[in-house]
Structure formats: C-alpha cells, structure tokens
XYZ file of C-alpha atoms in Angstrom:
707
model
C 114.061 64.299 303.320
C 114.079 60.559 303.946
C 116.678 59.212 306.363
C 117.093 55.876 304.561
C 115.884 54.248 301.342
C 115.988 50.603 300.304
C 117.329 49.987 296.781
C 115.409 47.008 295.401
C 117.659 46.271 292.443
C 121.133 45.251 291.343
C 123.885 46.018 288.831
C 124.232 49.329 287.008
C 121.022 50.907 288.282
C 121.641 49.912 291.907
C 125.089 51.483 291.680
C 123.593 54.664 290.194
C 120.830 55.010 292.805
C 123.183 54.382 295.755
C 125.629 56.996 294.457
C 122.818 59.564 294.158
C 121.443 58.781 297.631
C 124.901 59.184 299.147
C 125.195 62.572 297.461
C 121.834 63.567 298.967
C 122.881 62.470 302.450
C 120.375 59.598 302.481
C 121.387 56.161 303.804
C 121.090 53.414 301.190
C 120.048 49.898 302.191
C 121.046 47.516 299.396
C 119.708 43.990 298.902
C 121.652 41.413 296.913
C 121.684 37.856 295.606
C 124.547 35.806 297.034
C 126.183 35.734 293.572
C 126.327 39.553 293.706
C 127.962 39.590 297.157
C 131.223 41.072 295.834
C 129.555 43.813 293.748
C 131.495 47.043 294.426
C 128.382 49.191 294.900
C 127.535 47.213 298.046
C 130.562 48.828 299.692
C 128.970 52.233 299.087
C 125.683 51.342 300.795
C 125.123 52.057 304.475
C 123.748 48.523 304.853
C 123.692 45.518 302.521
C 121.394 42.549 303.109
C 121.636 39.169 301.366
C 118.450 37.831 299.768
C 119.990 34.349 299.666
C 120.586 32.266 296.571
C 118.255 30.535 294.181
C 116.253 31.931 291.307
C 115.305 35.523 290.508
C 111.803 34.770 291.800
C 113.303 33.789 295.169
C 115.443 36.931 295.426
C 115.013 40.164 293.463
C 111.388 39.346 292.610
C 110.540 38.193 296.132
C 108.383 41.141 297.197
C 107.607 39.712 300.637
C 111.280 39.179 301.506
C 112.286 42.653 300.295
C 109.417 44.274 302.208
C 110.431 42.422 305.395
C 113.975 43.786 305.050
C 112.593 47.291 304.501
C 110.589 47.009 307.717
C 113.521 45.479 309.607
C 115.809 48.394 308.703
C 113.126 51.026 309.187
C 113.499 52.644 305.762
C 111.068 55.379 304.768
C 111.016 54.552 301.043
C 111.905 51.974 298.401
C 113.451 52.807 295.024
C 112.833 49.934 292.571
C 115.024 51.186 289.693
C 114.019 49.453 286.444
C 113.083 45.842 285.820
C 112.343 43.384 288.645
C 109.626 44.925 290.898
C 109.668 48.413 289.366
C 106.288 47.931 287.618
C 104.743 45.500 290.087
C 101.513 47.080 291.295
C 101.109 44.610 294.183
C 104.556 45.507 295.531
C 103.892 49.235 295.176
C 100.587 48.831 297.029
C 102.166 46.661 299.762
C 104.839 49.309 300.378
C 102.269 52.076 300.738
C 100.127 49.942 303.061
C 103.138 49.506 305.362
C 103.786 53.250 305.422
C 106.811 52.931 303.115
C 106.892 55.309 300.157
C 107.179 53.621 296.755
C 109.383 55.913 294.649
C 107.425 55.807 291.419
C 103.849 56.095 290.216
C 100.844 54.870 292.176
C 99.852 51.212 292.122
C 96.737 52.170 290.164
C 98.790 53.960 287.500
C 101.115 50.964 287.186
C 98.025 48.820 286.684
C 96.476 51.219 284.139
C 99.533 51.206 281.893
C 100.850 47.754 282.748
C 98.758 45.926 280.169
C 99.389 47.198 276.657
C 95.839 46.726 275.416
C 94.496 48.731 278.390
C 97.116 51.421 277.770
C 95.886 51.682 274.164
C 92.337 52.212 275.427
C 93.488 54.999 277.748
C 95.511 56.620 274.969
C 92.550 56.554 272.579
C 90.344 58.108 275.263
C 92.929 60.884 275.678
C 92.975 61.539 271.912
C 96.453 60.112 271.395
C 96.995 58.685 267.881
C 97.180 54.888 268.099
C 98.391 52.413 265.536
C 95.560 50.192 264.220
C 95.168 47.182 266.484
C 92.855 44.690 268.119
C 91.421 44.214 271.596
C 92.675 41.335 273.748
C 92.260 38.070 271.833
C 91.026 34.677 273.029
C 92.010 32.446 270.130
C 94.231 32.139 267.099
C 91.101 32.407 264.942
C 90.423 35.865 266.390
C 94.070 36.792 265.776
C 93.732 35.745 262.131
C 90.483 37.735 261.773
C 92.004 40.920 263.170
C 95.202 40.463 261.168
C 93.195 40.288 257.945
C 91.166 43.307 259.007
C 94.229 45.396 259.891
C 96.317 44.165 256.961
C 99.662 42.372 256.929
C 102.344 42.683 258.164
C 101.199 42.712 261.791
C 102.849 42.454 265.203
C 101.574 39.786 267.589
C 102.204 41.166 271.078
C 101.972 39.977 274.662
C 99.923 42.546 276.563
C 102.213 42.286 279.594
C 105.469 42.155 277.626
C 108.515 44.310 278.009
C 112.143 44.512 276.889
C 111.218 43.102 273.480
C 109.889 39.872 275.025
C 106.600 38.536 273.641
C 106.652 40.349 270.297
C 106.561 38.642 266.900
C 106.288 40.179 263.418
C 103.956 38.148 261.194
C 104.044 38.619 257.423
C 101.056 36.375 256.662
C 98.374 34.146 258.185
C 100.705 31.163 258.448
C 103.126 33.221 260.558
C 100.285 34.233 262.912
C 99.290 30.597 263.416
C 102.908 29.616 264.061
C 103.621 32.474 266.505
C 100.367 32.407 268.500
C 101.314 29.706 271.027
C 104.894 31.011 271.413
C 103.862 34.598 272.206
C 101.230 33.401 274.695
C 103.740 31.121 276.404
C 106.382 33.888 276.636
C 103.852 36.222 278.249
C 102.853 33.556 280.756
C 106.473 32.559 281.557
C 107.940 36.051 281.934
C 104.964 38.122 283.122
C 102.379 35.595 284.390
C 99.953 36.889 281.758
C 99.189 35.079 278.497
C 97.068 37.875 276.998
C 97.808 38.655 273.334
C 96.669 41.297 270.848
C 97.527 42.323 267.261
C 98.884 45.641 265.975
C 99.715 46.923 262.517
C 103.452 46.601 261.873
C 105.127 49.715 260.484
C 108.013 48.408 258.381
C 109.969 51.685 258.131
C 109.599 52.744 261.740
C 111.628 54.635 264.281
C 111.242 54.261 268.038
C 110.762 57.657 269.682
C 110.030 58.039 273.388
C 109.357 61.013 275.638
C 110.749 61.331 279.141
C 108.107 62.822 281.417
C 107.751 63.741 285.078
C 104.439 64.253 286.877
C 103.538 65.683 290.282
C 100.532 63.397 290.841
C 98.127 66.347 290.737
C 97.745 66.829 286.981
C 100.955 68.715 286.175
C 103.311 66.850 283.828
C 106.586 68.106 282.347
C 108.315 66.485 279.378
C 112.096 66.502 279.143
C 112.421 66.025 275.424
C 112.398 62.923 273.282
C 114.883 60.081 272.795
C 115.536 58.029 269.683
C 115.836 54.330 270.534
C 115.670 52.913 267.008
C 118.990 51.040 267.277
C 117.411 47.764 268.340
C 118.381 44.135 267.927
C 115.425 41.756 268.219
C 113.367 44.547 269.813
C 116.084 45.112 272.444
C 117.622 48.594 272.553
C 121.384 48.868 272.014
C 122.034 52.601 271.511
C 119.889 55.589 272.540
C 120.255 59.317 271.998
C 118.630 62.671 272.577
C 117.464 64.781 270.890
C 116.165 62.485 268.134
C 118.036 63.253 264.899
C 116.278 64.204 261.669
C 112.934 64.799 263.389
C 110.857 67.757 262.127
C 110.433 70.488 264.737
C 106.641 70.327 264.497
C 106.662 66.575 265.173
C 109.068 67.066 268.087
C 106.747 69.613 269.688
C 103.559 67.589 269.100
C 104.961 64.290 270.348
C 106.098 65.862 273.654
C 102.783 67.665 274.123
C 100.900 64.410 273.431
C 102.924 62.539 276.064
C 102.244 65.261 278.632
C 98.513 65.241 277.903
C 98.231 61.450 278.211
C 99.971 61.301 281.600
C 98.191 64.406 282.895
C 94.846 62.725 282.120
C 95.530 60.189 284.910
C 97.343 62.605 287.306
C 100.574 60.682 286.737
C 103.090 60.728 289.591
C 106.892 60.653 289.360
C 109.056 59.598 286.348
C 107.633 57.802 283.344
C 108.212 57.338 279.635
C 105.701 57.413 276.790
C 106.885 55.416 273.779
C 105.825 55.999 270.178
C 106.305 54.410 266.791
C 107.268 57.033 264.200
C 106.409 56.313 260.569
C 109.468 57.802 258.853
C 107.862 57.813 255.391
C 104.609 59.546 256.330
C 105.906 61.594 259.292
C 103.204 60.227 261.569
C 103.589 58.981 265.127
C 101.516 56.399 266.989
C 101.225 55.511 270.663
C 103.133 52.370 271.648
C 103.156 52.065 275.457
C 103.920 53.781 278.771
C 106.775 52.610 280.985
C 105.855 53.512 284.539
C 109.429 53.550 285.789
C 112.881 54.952 285.176
C 114.273 53.859 281.798
C 117.728 52.369 281.210
C 118.434 55.273 278.873
C 117.427 58.056 281.287
C 121.066 59.191 281.472
C 121.098 60.800 278.023
C 118.147 62.979 279.050
C 119.923 63.954 282.260
C 123.052 65.007 280.350
C 121.173 67.184 277.857
C 118.650 68.701 280.271
C 120.996 69.088 283.250
C 118.747 67.262 285.727
C 119.199 64.286 288.047
C 116.061 62.219 287.528
C 116.845 59.843 290.399
C 117.185 62.785 292.791
C 113.958 64.297 291.424
C 112.138 60.998 292.007
C 113.350 60.913 295.610
C 112.467 64.583 296.259
C 108.960 64.174 294.855
C 108.367 61.065 296.968
C 109.599 62.990 300.030
C 107.345 65.959 299.246
C 110.305 68.260 298.589
C 110.100 68.677 294.807
C 109.480 72.306 293.757
C 106.254 73.008 291.820
C 106.570 71.716 288.277
C 105.209 74.877 286.640
C 108.116 77.139 287.677
C 110.535 74.209 287.310
C 109.509 73.785 283.682
C 110.548 77.371 282.919
C 114.034 76.718 284.277
C 114.629 73.718 282.007
C 116.571 74.127 278.795
C 118.221 71.421 276.655
C 121.928 71.701 275.890
C 123.846 69.779 273.217
C 123.484 66.115 272.299
C 123.967 62.821 274.164
C 124.369 59.207 272.982
C 124.386 56.080 275.146
C 125.837 52.644 274.414
C 124.676 49.686 276.469
C 127.553 47.308 277.206
C 126.523 43.678 277.569
C 128.442 40.492 278.376
C 127.412 38.708 275.202
C 129.113 37.240 272.134
C 128.064 38.788 268.791
C 129.704 35.857 266.949
C 127.428 33.375 268.717
C 124.014 34.921 268.249
C 124.646 37.281 271.187
C 124.688 34.454 273.706
C 125.202 35.833 277.243
C 128.761 35.354 278.516
C 128.893 34.928 282.286
C 132.284 34.488 283.927
C 135.240 36.197 285.562
C 136.318 39.651 284.387
C 140.000 39.631 285.292
C 140.766 43.179 284.155
C 138.574 46.277 283.847
C 139.768 49.522 282.264
C 137.193 52.298 281.868
C 139.234 55.412 281.012
C 138.168 58.635 282.684
C 137.071 61.330 280.238
C 135.239 64.548 281.154
C 133.063 64.246 278.037
C 131.854 60.779 279.021
C 129.775 59.382 281.831
C 130.390 55.707 282.520
C 128.063 53.809 284.831
C 129.143 50.278 285.685
C 128.896 47.695 288.442
C 132.035 45.684 287.613
C 135.696 45.958 288.566
C 138.746 43.760 288.049
C 137.886 40.431 289.635
C 134.102 40.729 289.247
C 132.168 37.607 288.298
C 129.238 38.053 285.930
C 126.489 35.638 287.049
C 124.416 33.658 284.567
C 121.122 34.379 286.336
C 120.552 38.006 285.400
C 120.522 40.498 282.554
C 124.130 40.636 281.262
C 124.439 44.445 281.216
C 127.858 45.500 282.496
C 127.891 49.232 281.884
C 126.346 52.235 280.184
C 128.643 54.639 278.351
C 127.121 58.073 277.790
C 128.769 60.810 275.759
C 127.617 64.436 275.826
C 128.875 67.114 273.439
C 127.827 70.419 271.909
C 126.387 68.720 268.819
C 125.647 65.231 267.491
C 128.642 64.991 265.173
C 131.177 65.774 267.908
C 129.339 63.505 270.326
C 129.512 60.594 267.879
C 133.196 61.158 267.077
C 134.107 61.326 270.768
C 132.228 58.118 271.541
C 133.845 56.248 268.641
C 137.285 57.378 269.794
C 136.603 56.236 273.365
C 135.160 52.743 272.858
C 138.409 51.061 271.655
C 140.100 52.050 274.940
C 137.517 50.231 277.083
C 138.724 46.844 278.324
C 136.538 44.270 280.062
C 138.795 41.235 279.784
C 137.573 37.727 280.472
C 134.097 37.801 278.934
C 132.927 38.742 275.459
C 131.059 42.032 275.069
C 129.119 43.880 272.372
C 131.526 46.847 272.368
C 132.877 46.235 268.858
C 129.355 45.546 267.614
C 128.125 48.862 269.026
C 131.085 50.688 267.489
C 130.191 49.095 264.159
C 126.647 50.471 264.414
C 127.893 53.955 265.306
C 130.190 53.861 262.251
C 127.384 53.077 259.801
C 126.492 55.935 257.415
C 122.800 55.317 258.167
C 123.400 55.969 261.865
C 125.616 58.994 261.275
C 122.919 60.466 259.035
C 120.252 59.837 261.682
C 118.248 57.508 259.432
C 118.421 54.280 261.442
C 115.130 52.340 261.625
C 114.040 49.746 264.179
C 114.552 47.135 261.446
C 118.011 48.325 260.323
C 120.119 46.146 262.632
C 118.488 42.960 261.299
C 120.497 43.488 258.116
C 123.685 44.649 259.866
C 126.347 41.993 259.330
C 129.041 41.919 261.974
C 131.808 39.486 262.878
C 134.140 40.249 265.755
C 137.855 39.790 264.843
C 138.467 36.949 267.274
C 139.773 33.404 267.643
C 137.161 31.059 269.102
C 138.236 28.089 271.217
C 136.062 25.310 269.811
C 137.814 22.739 272.012
C 140.579 23.418 274.507
C 142.867 20.377 274.450
C 144.513 18.906 277.539
C 146.060 22.116 278.847
C 146.514 25.122 276.608
C 147.741 28.329 278.211
C 148.809 31.802 277.128
C 152.524 32.412 277.727
C 155.041 35.099 276.907
C 158.732 35.644 277.655
C 157.961 34.975 281.286
C 157.571 36.437 284.727
C 160.535 36.454 287.095
C 161.966 38.280 290.082
C 159.024 37.698 292.432
C 160.264 34.787 294.536
C 160.482 37.126 297.524
C 156.675 37.369 297.519
C 156.188 33.674 296.791
C 155.617 33.890 293.022
C 157.806 31.412 291.121
C 158.969 32.016 287.556
C 156.283 31.789 284.863
C 156.618 31.481 281.110
C 157.058 28.849 278.413
C 158.486 25.515 279.537
C 160.536 25.384 276.332
C 161.581 29.014 275.927
C 163.671 28.267 272.844
C 160.777 26.737 270.886
C 158.473 29.527 272.024
C 160.909 32.173 270.779
C 161.294 30.387 267.429
C 157.505 30.356 266.953
C 157.409 34.117 267.420
C 160.262 34.601 264.941
C 158.460 32.508 262.324
C 155.190 34.405 262.861
C 156.960 37.744 262.481
C 156.720 38.745 266.139
C 159.152 40.228 268.587
C 160.171 38.510 271.808
C 157.459 40.300 273.786
C 154.536 38.683 271.947
C 152.264 36.258 273.786
C 151.413 32.872 272.273
C 149.940 29.510 273.224
C 151.654 26.632 274.966
C 149.979 23.305 274.168
C 150.395 20.257 276.417
C 149.908 16.675 275.121
C 146.831 17.421 273.013
C 146.008 20.665 271.272
C 142.919 22.844 270.893
C 140.648 23.467 267.921
C 140.567 27.155 267.018
C 138.204 28.981 264.672
C 139.719 32.152 263.196
C 137.297 35.033 262.614
C 140.119 37.170 261.241
C 142.984 36.615 258.791
C 146.191 35.663 260.612
C 149.715 34.310 260.196
C 150.653 31.509 262.572
C 153.607 29.211 263.284
C 153.938 25.935 265.218
C 157.088 24.810 267.015
C 158.100 22.528 269.849
C 157.170 18.857 269.872
C 155.628 17.632 266.632
C 151.838 17.893 266.723
C 149.104 16.735 264.360
C 148.031 20.093 262.886
C 145.340 20.573 260.240
C 143.820 23.694 258.694
C 140.320 22.866 257.452
C 141.464 19.254 257.293
C 144.733 19.883 255.407
C 147.908 18.793 257.208
C 150.323 21.579 258.203
C 154.104 21.519 258.603
C 155.949 22.445 261.795
C 158.260 25.470 262.056
C 156.812 27.290 259.040
C 154.849 30.523 258.763
C 151.264 29.715 257.707
C 148.561 32.103 256.521
C 145.068 31.481 257.898
C 142.029 33.068 256.277
C 139.053 34.400 258.233
C 136.565 31.594 258.758
C 139.125 28.772 258.737
C 139.516 26.263 261.574
C 142.881 25.119 262.913
C 142.694 21.686 264.556
C 145.620 20.654 266.745
C 145.582 16.996 267.777
C 147.998 14.772 269.677
C 151.648 15.587 270.290
C 154.035 12.800 269.296
C 155.642 10.660 271.985
C 159.008 12.458 271.910
C 157.753 15.593 273.614
C 155.005 17.038 275.765
C 154.609 20.647 274.603
C 154.098 22.511 271.350
C 153.801 26.261 270.727
C 151.508 28.341 268.541
C 152.384 31.945 267.722
C 150.041 34.373 265.939
C 151.396 37.461 264.219
C 150.776 40.400 266.539
C 150.612 38.142 269.588
C 147.668 37.035 271.700
C 146.096 39.993 273.484
C 145.560 39.834 277.241
C 146.379 42.111 280.199
C 149.758 41.879 281.887
C 149.940 40.808 285.526
C 153.124 41.433 287.515
C 154.786 42.512 284.304
C 153.879 39.462 282.208
C 150.994 37.842 280.343
C 152.257 34.349 281.190
C 149.689 32.081 282.831
C 150.452 30.864 286.354
C 147.708 28.273 286.758
C 148.363 27.475 290.443
C 148.365 31.175 291.304
C 145.274 31.778 289.144
C 146.655 34.857 287.455
C 148.078 35.935 284.130
C 147.015 34.698 280.712
C 143.317 34.159 280.098
C 141.733 34.900 283.511
C 144.498 32.941 285.253
C 143.687 29.490 283.888
C 144.061 27.100 280.972
C 141.761 27.714 278.018
C 138.290 26.180 277.991
C 135.788 25.444 275.285
C 133.915 28.645 274.474
C 136.756 31.018 275.336
C 137.526 33.798 272.876
C 140.981 35.201 272.097
C 142.030 38.405 270.400
C 145.175 39.331 268.500
C 147.125 42.314 269.811
C 147.762 43.613 266.312
C 151.391 44.553 266.795
C 154.563 43.461 268.540
C 158.019 44.944 268.782
C 159.496 42.750 266.064
C 157.192 43.611 263.197
C 158.716 47.044 262.925
C 162.176 45.469 262.501
C 161.206 43.855 259.191
C 161.113 40.209 258.098
C 163.682 37.764 259.432
C 166.226 36.696 256.808
C 165.563 33.279 255.246
C 169.115 32.106 256.032
C 168.654 32.995 259.709
C 165.378 31.076 259.860
C 166.992 28.092 258.168
C 169.861 28.097 260.686
C 167.442 28.352 263.625
C 165.330 25.506 262.301
C 168.371 23.309 261.652
C 169.694 23.901 265.174
C 166.272 23.032 266.524
C 166.148 19.777 264.548
C 169.577 18.765 265.819
C 168.638 19.403 269.442
C 165.235 17.754 269.136
C 166.713 14.639 267.486
C 168.780 13.755 270.549
C 167.216 11.123 272.787
C 169.711 11.885 275.527
C 171.202 15.233 276.464
C 174.347 15.849 278.472
C 173.924 18.414 281.221
C 176.897 20.329 282.557
C 176.463 21.052 286.242
C 178.410 22.721 289.012
C 179.261 20.819 292.187
C 177.666 22.935 294.888
C 177.471 22.956 298.690
C 174.484 20.587 298.816
C 176.700 17.767 297.525
C 179.196 18.147 300.363
C 180.453 15.053 302.245
C 178.143 16.005 305.090
C 175.210 14.842 302.952
C 176.108 12.173 300.343
C 178.674 9.393 300.377
C 181.636 9.696 298.010
C 180.510 6.587 296.078
C 177.078 8.081 295.533
C 178.514 11.313 294.159
C 180.365 9.294 291.518
C 177.132 7.435 290.711
C 175.246 10.712 290.569
C 177.424 12.138 287.786
C 177.784 8.879 285.875
C 174.083 7.916 285.756
C 171.489 8.449 283.065
C 168.512 10.330 284.499
C 164.927 10.429 283.233
C 162.772 13.555 283.110
C 159.857 13.153 285.513
C 156.339 13.929 284.263
C 155.844 16.366 287.138
C 158.490 18.711 285.762
C 157.222 22.266 285.592
C 158.302 25.878 285.231
C 159.565 25.843 288.820
C 162.060 23.099 288.034
C 162.765 20.022 285.919
C 162.556 16.914 288.110
C 164.896 14.018 287.293
C 164.494 10.342 288.236
C 167.735 8.485 288.989
C 169.557 6.325 291.536
C 168.397 6.500 295.150
C 170.630 8.697 297.372
C 173.128 7.168 299.783
C 173.235 9.363 302.874
C 176.303 9.740 305.109
C 174.276 8.959 308.269
C 171.050 7.169 309.080
C 169.465 9.857 311.245
C 169.768 13.455 312.230
C 171.268 12.821 315.635
C 170.307 15.050 318.529
C 169.502 17.981 316.212
C 167.031 15.872 314.236
C 168.399 17.135 310.901
C 168.695 14.255 308.500
C 170.699 15.147 305.355
C 167.621 14.540 303.179
C 165.842 17.559 304.700
C 167.942 20.021 302.742
C 167.110 18.316 299.429
C 163.410 17.570 299.918
C 162.021 20.805 298.444
C 159.440 21.216 295.710
C 161.052 24.329 294.229
C 164.432 24.601 292.583
C 165.489 28.227 292.867
C-alpha cells in the first residue's frame, strides 16, 4: 500500500478522500487555496500545503505547482477527486512520468473519452446505441445543415463540456444561429476547446448512468445504475439508485452495454457511462463517459456496500483483488437517494451565496450519511463551486428512503448563507418524483419560492435583537438587547408574539424588505416613514403583509433614533450565549454577528411562546399604546438616582454635587446598550492632582462601561 497520497482537490470530496485514506492508514497530503485555509478537513490531513491565492487556474488547476508539492513531499500517488484536474490528461501523464501514480484511468483513456464527439465514435465502434448526431462542426452553416438533417429540437453541445456547461437546446434554426457563438465561447472559456457538435434532443428523457470499475486489463464490473434526472439547467440536484420505474430488461442491458464499452479500451479504475433514456419508447442512447469519480458515487456505495475511493486506491497500488471473483461477491441492498446542498438562493435565480456560516447543525442519524466540509464559523468563498454538503439516505426500499430524507432535511441548519435545502425538499415532495417519473426537463416547470424576507436595502444600522443577553460581564461580554426594551416588547405584543421572539432594531434610517411569505408585523419606537407597496402605514398597529409585498422603512423622525419591527413568530436565527441579540462589536449573535446588509435573507421562526396564550385584549393594547404616547411626548424626563460612593466628598466639591442634581442633561449620541451617556456641566474636582499616589479623582469616573 502507498505510504502517502496527495489529494488534489477541495471541499466535500477532499474531506471524503482524506477520511478514507486515514482509515486505510495512508498519510494524506492536502493542498489548499488560501481562502480554504480554515477548512476543517485540513486538520485531518498529515500535511497541508497552501497553493497561494489568486484564481482557480493559479491554484487548484495549476498542475505544475501541485506536481512540485507532490515531489517535495515524496508522495507515491495523487487522487484528483472530481472536477479540477481529475480529467486532465496532461496532468495524469505528468504524474506517471515522475513515477507518481495517478489514481484514475490512463492519460490515453482520459483523452479518448474527454471529447464528446470522439466518445460517440468509440461508442458506435463498440456497438453502443447512440443518439443521432453530427461530427465536429466548423461553422454555424454546418450546424444548421445537421440540425435540419437530424430534425428539431436539437442540442448544441460543446465537445469538451461538463457539469451542464456548453449545452443549449434549440427548437428551430433561429435558436441554432443565436446559440452557436455562445456555446463555442463557453467551451473555450471553461475547457480551452471551442469544438461544437449537434445531437437530437429527446424531450421526454431521463438521465441514467452506470457506475463501472475496470482493472485496466479488459475486465470491467458495473455497480448498477443511477437516476440523475432531477436536473436544473443540466446540473444535477438529486440522484438515486437503483433507478425507479426502469424495466428489468433495460436495467440489465444498460449495465452490460456500459461494461462492454469500457472493456473495449481496457478501462482502468472508476468511471461512469451516462445514457439518455427515452421514457416513451423505452430506448437508451449513449451520452458520454466520465473518466473520474462522480459526485453521486455515494449512493452506489450505500446500496452495493463498497468504498469506491478505497477501491481506487487499492487498484492503483496493485492490491485490488481480481474483478471476476469480486463481481460474484457484490449484491445490491435497498435504495439510496442523495441531495446536493449548495450555497445558492432559489429566490434569486440560484445565485451563489458566499459568506460566513455562523452556525452549522447536521443532525446525526444512522440512516443518513452526511458529507460536508463546513462547520460553524466557515466562510464560503466566491471562487469555487458552492457545494456545501451531500446528504445521502439509505433504506430498505425507496418509499422509506424518501420519507426518511424528507423528515431529516428540515432539521439541517446552515445559518448565514442561503441554500437549496427547501428547494430540494420541494422536489422530493412532488408526486412526479415520488412516482419515479421525473424527467430531465421536469424541474424547468417546477415553481418554487422560499418563505423568506429579502433585505433589498439595509438602512443605516438594522440588527436582530431579542429580550437580551446578560450575566456575562465576568467574561467581558456586556449586556446585549434592544436599546428601548419597552418599545421592543410592545412591538412583539402587537405582532402576537411572546417576549422571547426576536425582531429588528432600526437606527436612524430603515431597511427595505421584500416578503416572500404572508406575515403580520408591527412597528414601534420612534416614528418612522413606513410604506407597504407605497401605502403609508401607522405606528403601533398590527399589519398584515401578503407574500410578494415590499415594506419600505425610511427616515426616523428627529425625536428619536430607533424604531422596532416585530414579525409574528419572530425572526429566526441561532442563539449565542443564550440570546439571539446582535452584539456588533463582539461579532456574534443576530445575523452572523453584524448589522444587516443588502442581499441578506431572513426567515420567520413560525412560533413564539405568546401565540399559544391567545390574542392580547384590545383594552390592554390601548392602555399600552396610550402609556407609550405619554412617555414619548415628553421632551424632558426626570431621572431618579441614588447618591452612591462615587459622589463622595473625596471626588466632587459640594457645590458641584448641587449643580449635578439641578442641571438638565442631554443624551449623547454615543449612548449604547452598555450605558446611556449624558452631557452636562463640567465636573469640579476636590483637588487638582493625585498627589504622591497619582490617583486623580477623575480616574474612577473615566470608564467606557456603566455596570
């Protein structure tokens, strides 16, 4: 067995490979971009080496730099995972030339299947059914000719594409002309290859793929098929095995076809043969070969009871048992479904959502396998694929597997960035998915809106607060919570919440919030210009907001600095030190420890302790509101204070003490939750200096915090 292996990847797959290597007693050498320096899987590696900063091309795609590190650390092999350099024939060849084993197929096999039009030629030579298509095309005129010959609709495809990139469905000639330049440019930008060809587009298609494993000497074993039809814009979202509602004869033929194709080139190590399945005519056609480990390999592992990563390593080390006897030991068991979890916002066209994840909760469940690279405090960089985790459920049958997965997903919390978790749950809940009839085109018609509140603009300083955080002065944490606790409490009463509900504190100028769910809200505190879809709103009144409406909160009037917005159910966010209140200076609590920003997304908790107590009586609300009006109307308040030891004659003169109590003081703008600062007459001290001890009386009073 190898002593050490370099893992040339990041994120979920790097974490998975390192964990497997550790279990095999093999040292893992991990490489990382400087933005991934805090990734938890780096702690599990024997060595971790920074690739520097910069672009992907300068780091994870920098074959020369990665090979230099491999030589420096004396590794015997490199595992590329998926993506990045996993299907780079030049890198595979360079590794082998340096005496370092590339854990995957040969460079020649990567080259053979790397270009889709060449893969089609190989498949046809091996007798594999291929969907009608063209050779590589040189011009848009050729594309139009072949499209007419094949018959619309067609798929214009980049020959070097992958992950759904460089694919465009064209319904007519005009669409081909419009898409030609775009598909060529995508192929050139992402894969340094602008080659394009045309294939017949099967409208009612399913995506079926076969996991295979070859010994490099002509023996290939298939480990069943996977259904990957749940795709959004040609990008897989959910995968499962075995494929539901697939005739047994088709299942047997499609696996045998995949084995025959790979055996024809003496395929080595793990690979996947992908097919398009015509659901109406029960015919399958060759699509492509992925000469690497697939993202969805975990569902195959769960059903077939194998560790594909370990098998890849053993084969590369020459320690894999013969595949003939191994095949006889393999037997599928039950059903598995995988959900890919991405940091992306379904309400904003699935825009990636980089940022800080302040709280991660991935409940442990023996029926589920969760692979992730994030923990509380992880920062999701903007440079890379936004996948955060893979959640795989395995059960005795598909129905129980689906039910278990649907029950688990609501308990997953990745707070701080938006994810596709609710979107995926929505897909799993569709009757078409439950019946196993989902097509590759089905998700295009799937309408989904996450029940959220979008921060269109953030205002001057808007923070999440609750009753407050106290009792932590001994560790240096001052009290947190609403500056005006009385107004905050009134807002919760008016919204129908209990005292534990979290709401928003608005300073000077308010945010603009788009509601993607129906809600009941209330505004209290200083009067603020509030409008719902342009219509002015009253203060201190419960207001119903419909899904799709926008609440615009403008300037606060000059007689106050803070207003409060409560939403029935309360704003949902994790508690920190027993409270959801934001402590901005400490960078914790609330929404990832800071004031809201444009683009943030909030969720409603859905319940609070007061809703169960029933509605508040109208007379009680009227009395609360009247008391509030009376207090707010006063321009000057009288404070009753206790004469304490810090006013002793040792500090202030007697005349100044009289002035102190008789003066009108002004609230300073720097007042905060740690204390209200007052501006008034300058102190008159009993002595001019501190004498021999150097303790001037002012020292005892010059403190930023009022306990």
